[in-house]
Short mmCIF file of C-alpha atoms in Angstrom, two decimals:
data_model
loop_
_atom_site.label_atom_id
_atom_site.label_comp_id
_atom_site.label_asym_id
_atom_site.label_seq_id
_atom_site.Cartn_x
_atom_site.Cartn_y
_atom_site.Cartn_z
CA GLU A 1 24.47 3.75 -40.24
CA ASP A 2 24.42 6.86 -38.07
CA GLN A 3 27.62 8.91 -38.14
CA VAL A 4 28.79 11.92 -36.17
CA THR A 5 31.98 13.85 -36.97
CA GLN A 6 33.43 16.65 -34.85
CA SER A 7 35.94 19.28 -35.86
CA PRO A 8 38.49 20.43 -35.06
CA GLU A 9 40.03 17.59 -33.04
CA ALA A 10 41.76 20.15 -30.82
CA LEU A 11 41.39 23.89 -30.38
CA ARG A 12 43.61 26.27 -28.45
CA LEU A 13 42.22 29.68 -27.55
CA GLN A 14 43.37 32.66 -25.57
CA GLU A 15 41.10 33.73 -22.75
CA GLY A 16 38.40 35.95 -24.24
CA GLU A 17 38.90 34.68 -27.80
CA SER A 18 35.51 33.45 -29.05
CA SER A 19 35.21 30.49 -31.41
CA SER A 20 32.95 27.62 -32.52
CA LEU A 21 33.09 23.84 -32.49
CA ASN A 22 31.45 21.88 -35.29
CA CYS A 23 29.44 18.65 -35.20
CA SER A 24 28.32 17.16 -38.54
CA TYR A 25 25.85 14.31 -38.43
CA THR A 26 24.36 11.77 -40.80
CA VAL A 27 21.36 10.32 -39.00
CA SER A 28 18.10 8.97 -40.28
CA GLY A 29 15.30 10.94 -38.69
CA LEU A 30 17.11 12.88 -35.99
CA ARG A 31 15.40 12.62 -32.61
CA GLY A 32 17.89 14.77 -30.75
CA LEU A 33 21.39 16.26 -30.91
CA PHE A 34 23.25 16.29 -27.60
CA TRP A 35 26.27 18.21 -26.35
CA TYR A 36 28.35 17.03 -23.41
CA ARG A 37 31.41 18.33 -21.61
CA GLN A 38 34.01 15.88 -20.32
CA ASP A 39 36.80 16.75 -17.90
CA PRO A 40 39.86 14.49 -17.60
CA GLY A 41 39.15 11.36 -15.55
CA LYS A 42 35.41 12.05 -15.33
CA GLY A 43 32.23 11.02 -17.07
CA PRO A 44 30.54 13.23 -19.67
CA GLU A 45 28.39 16.01 -18.23
CA PHE A 46 25.22 16.99 -20.09
CA LEU A 47 25.06 20.48 -21.60
CA PHE A 48 22.27 20.73 -24.21
CA THR A 49 19.73 18.84 -26.27
CA LEU A 50 18.52 20.25 -29.60
CA TYR A 51 15.54 18.72 -31.38
CA SER A 52 14.90 20.63 -34.60
CA ALA A 53 16.72 22.77 -37.15
CA GLY A 54 16.85 26.40 -36.12
CA GLU A 55 16.75 25.65 -32.41
CA GLU A 56 19.27 27.39 -30.15
CA LYS A 57 20.10 26.94 -26.46
CA GLU A 58 22.41 28.94 -24.22
CA LYS A 59 24.17 28.34 -20.94
CA GLU A 60 26.61 30.92 -19.60
CA ARG A 61 29.30 31.36 -22.29
CA LEU A 62 28.03 28.48 -24.44
CA LYS A 63 25.42 28.53 -27.17
CA ALA A 64 24.41 25.51 -29.22
CA THR A 65 22.70 25.75 -32.61
CA LEU A 66 21.31 23.15 -35.00
CA THR A 67 20.82 22.89 -38.75
CA LYS A 68 19.67 19.91 -40.79
CA LYS A 69 23.23 18.68 -41.21
CA GLU A 70 25.31 20.07 -38.37
CA SER A 71 25.41 21.63 -34.96
CA PHE A 72 27.69 24.32 -33.60
CA LEU A 73 28.81 25.00 -30.08
CA HIS A 74 29.72 28.67 -29.85
CA ILE A 75 31.97 29.72 -27.00
CA THR A 76 31.92 33.43 -26.22
CA ALA A 77 34.80 35.01 -24.30
CA PRO A 78 36.03 31.69 -22.94
CA LYS A 79 37.81 31.31 -19.61
CA PRO A 80 40.47 28.74 -18.63
CA GLU A 81 37.81 26.77 -16.73
CA ASP A 82 36.06 26.11 -20.05
CA SER A 83 38.98 23.85 -21.00
CA ALA A 84 37.60 20.34 -21.51
CA THR A 85 36.66 17.85 -24.20
CA TYR A 86 33.32 18.65 -25.81
CA LEU A 87 31.35 15.71 -27.14
CA CYS A 88 28.51 15.73 -29.62
CA ALA A 89 26.04 12.85 -29.95
CA ALA A 90 23.01 12.12 -32.11
CA GLU A 91 19.97 9.95 -31.56
CA GLY A 92 18.48 8.62 -34.77
CA GLY A 93 14.85 7.87 -35.53
CA THR A 94 15.38 4.12 -35.44
CA SER A 95 17.64 4.18 -32.38
CA TYR A 96 15.41 5.05 -29.43
CA GLY A 97 17.57 6.17 -26.54
CA LYS A 98 20.80 5.13 -28.26
CA LEU A 99 23.42 7.80 -28.91
CA THR A 100 26.10 7.87 -31.61
CA PHE A 101 29.01 9.97 -30.39
CA GLY A 102 31.60 11.97 -32.25
CA GLN A 103 35.23 11.72 -31.21
CA GLY A 104 35.18 15.04 -29.42
CA THR A 105 36.99 18.36 -29.57
CA ILE A 106 39.67 19.04 -26.98
CA LEU A 107 39.42 22.71 -26.02
CA THR A 108 42.27 24.44 -24.21
CA VAL A 109 41.84 28.04 -23.08
CA HIS A 110 45.05 29.81 -22.06
CA PRO A 111 44.97 32.70 -19.56
CA ASP B 1 20.73 13.47 -4.25
CA ALA B 2 20.14 10.94 -7.00
CA GLU B 3 23.28 9.69 -8.67
CA ILE B 4 24.90 6.99 -10.76
CA THR B 5 27.89 5.12 -9.37
CA GLN B 6 30.36 2.66 -10.83
CA SER B 7 32.67 0.20 -9.12
CA PRO B 8 35.47 -0.48 -9.08
CA ARG B 9 36.96 2.77 -10.38
CA HIS B 10 40.15 1.01 -11.40
CA LYS B 11 40.70 -2.67 -12.16
CA ILE B 12 43.70 -4.65 -13.36
CA THR B 13 43.07 -8.22 -14.47
CA GLU B 14 44.68 -10.97 -16.51
CA THR B 15 43.76 -12.30 -19.91
CA GLY B 16 41.10 -15.01 -19.71
CA ARG B 17 39.63 -13.99 -16.37
CA GLN B 18 35.96 -13.12 -15.92
CA VAL B 19 35.40 -9.54 -14.77
CA THR B 20 32.20 -7.80 -13.68
CA LEU B 21 31.83 -4.03 -13.56
CA ALA B 22 29.02 -2.64 -11.44
CA CYS B 23 26.68 0.24 -12.26
CA HIS B 24 24.05 1.54 -9.83
CA GLN B 25 21.65 4.47 -10.33
CA THR B 26 19.23 6.00 -7.87
CA TRP B 27 17.13 8.02 -10.34
CA ASN B 28 14.75 5.12 -10.97
CA HIS B 29 15.49 5.48 -14.69
CA ASN B 30 14.22 2.80 -17.04
CA ASN B 31 17.03 3.09 -19.60
CA MET B 32 20.61 2.10 -18.83
CA PHE B 33 23.63 1.95 -21.11
CA TRP B 34 27.22 0.74 -21.13
CA TYR B 35 29.88 2.46 -23.27
CA ARG B 36 33.60 2.08 -23.73
CA GLN B 37 35.85 5.03 -24.51
CA ASP B 38 39.10 4.61 -26.41
CA LEU B 39 41.45 7.09 -28.04
CA GLY B 40 40.52 7.49 -31.67
CA HIS B 41 37.09 5.90 -31.27
CA GLY B 42 35.17 8.08 -28.89
CA LEU B 43 32.33 6.54 -26.90
CA ARG B 44 30.92 3.30 -28.31
CA LEU B 45 27.80 1.54 -27.10
CA ILE B 46 28.30 -1.99 -25.73
CA HIS B 47 24.90 -3.02 -24.33
CA TYR B 48 21.73 -1.28 -23.24
CA SER B 49 18.50 -1.99 -21.39
CA TYR B 50 15.07 -0.36 -21.52
CA GLY B 51 13.85 -1.99 -18.31
CA VAL B 52 13.96 -5.00 -16.01
CA GLN B 53 14.65 -8.25 -17.88
CA ASP B 54 15.34 -6.32 -21.12
CA THR B 55 18.85 -6.30 -22.64
CA ASN B 56 20.08 -5.41 -26.12
CA LYS B 57 23.37 -5.52 -27.99
CA GLY B 58 25.10 -2.35 -29.03
CA GLU B 59 27.80 -1.59 -31.55
CA VAL B 60 30.64 -3.47 -29.81
CA SER B 61 28.97 -6.23 -27.78
CA ASP B 62 31.22 -9.21 -28.59
CA GLY B 63 32.83 -10.57 -25.41
CA TYR B 64 30.47 -8.68 -23.09
CA SER B 65 27.17 -9.50 -21.42
CA VAL B 66 24.68 -7.72 -19.17
CA SER B 67 21.67 -8.67 -17.08
CA ARG B 68 18.94 -6.48 -15.59
CA SER B 69 17.24 -7.97 -12.55
CA ASN B 70 16.11 -4.64 -11.03
CA THR B 71 15.72 -1.01 -12.06
CA GLU B 72 18.80 0.30 -10.28
CA ASP B 73 21.58 -1.99 -11.51
CA LEU B 74 23.11 -3.05 -14.84
CA PRO B 75 26.31 -5.04 -14.27
CA LEU B 76 28.64 -5.55 -17.25
CA THR B 77 30.49 -8.88 -17.47
CA LEU B 78 33.56 -9.60 -19.55
CA GLU B 79 33.33 -13.35 -19.90
CA SER B 80 37.00 -13.94 -20.77
CA ALA B 81 38.97 -10.72 -20.64
CA ALA B 82 41.19 -9.86 -23.61
CA SER B 83 43.86 -7.16 -23.96
CA SER B 84 41.66 -5.47 -26.58
CA GLN B 85 39.15 -4.82 -23.80
CA THR B 86 41.54 -2.51 -21.97
CA SER B 87 39.54 0.70 -21.93
CA VAL B 88 37.56 3.16 -19.83
CA TYR B 89 33.98 2.00 -19.30
CA PHE B 90 31.07 4.35 -18.65
CA CYS B 91 27.59 3.54 -17.49
CA ALA B 92 24.71 5.91 -18.22
CA SER B 93 20.99 6.14 -17.55
CA SER B 94 18.06 8.09 -18.93
CA ASP B 95 14.30 8.32 -18.64
CA ARG B 96 11.89 9.97 -21.05
CA ALA B 97 8.84 9.75 -18.80
CA GLY B 98 7.24 13.17 -18.59
CA GLY B 99 10.21 15.32 -19.56
CA ASN B 100 11.44 17.20 -22.61
CA GLU B 101 15.10 16.62 -21.90
CA ASP B 102 16.20 13.11 -22.84
CA GLU B 103 19.76 13.37 -21.72
CA GLN B 104 21.77 10.44 -20.47
CA PHE B 105 23.47 10.87 -17.11
CA PHE B 106 26.91 9.29 -16.95
CA GLY B 107 28.79 7.63 -14.14
CA PRO B 108 32.40 8.45 -13.25
CA GLY B 109 33.85 5.55 -15.25
CA THR B 110 35.88 2.41 -14.59
CA ARG B 111 39.41 2.17 -15.98
CA LEU B 112 40.06 -1.49 -16.85
CA THR B 113 43.48 -2.85 -17.75
CA VAL B 114 43.81 -6.40 -19.08
CA LEU B 115 47.37 -7.76 -18.91
#
């Protein structure tokens, strides 16, 4: 059974204070590791897909990295508008198109 | 612009009633998915479809059904609503044809309350 675990559950940062969110996964034959951002009352918004260990992708203040067991979402010099819930999801080798989601990390950035 | 829409956005119903939640996408995607999101459980897959006339059960399919008669729509039916089905429901779509990014695009969600 595919499993995805995110930590911490919640993270409070001061504006400009860089940090990382963790996503550990147990998936048979990883096809892809996905990061989403979700704002209150809205659907998840796609950020990144990573396909193989060692891959990195960046978008503004966010950088996602992948190893064989976990993924990190690094947030550099965050701003209050980065406050959201960040979701990680994995697609396993026997689960074409189906994502297993973690419970998310609630990020709050204070000005 | 292409998009994915859900209706209604909010629904209150009574235990035992049949409820149908609509999902419509204009990307012409083959794959469509229904999830529910609850505190402490994250997003869980209910049903999914890889194309017209194809439907499959997900992790939490009991009490739900879907049908796919065209590419654009995947309605979710709660056959006899139960209080345990109070949740926020998200529809998503994806298409692998020709692209490297396999992301699912999510709708805005439907908040369902079963009294």
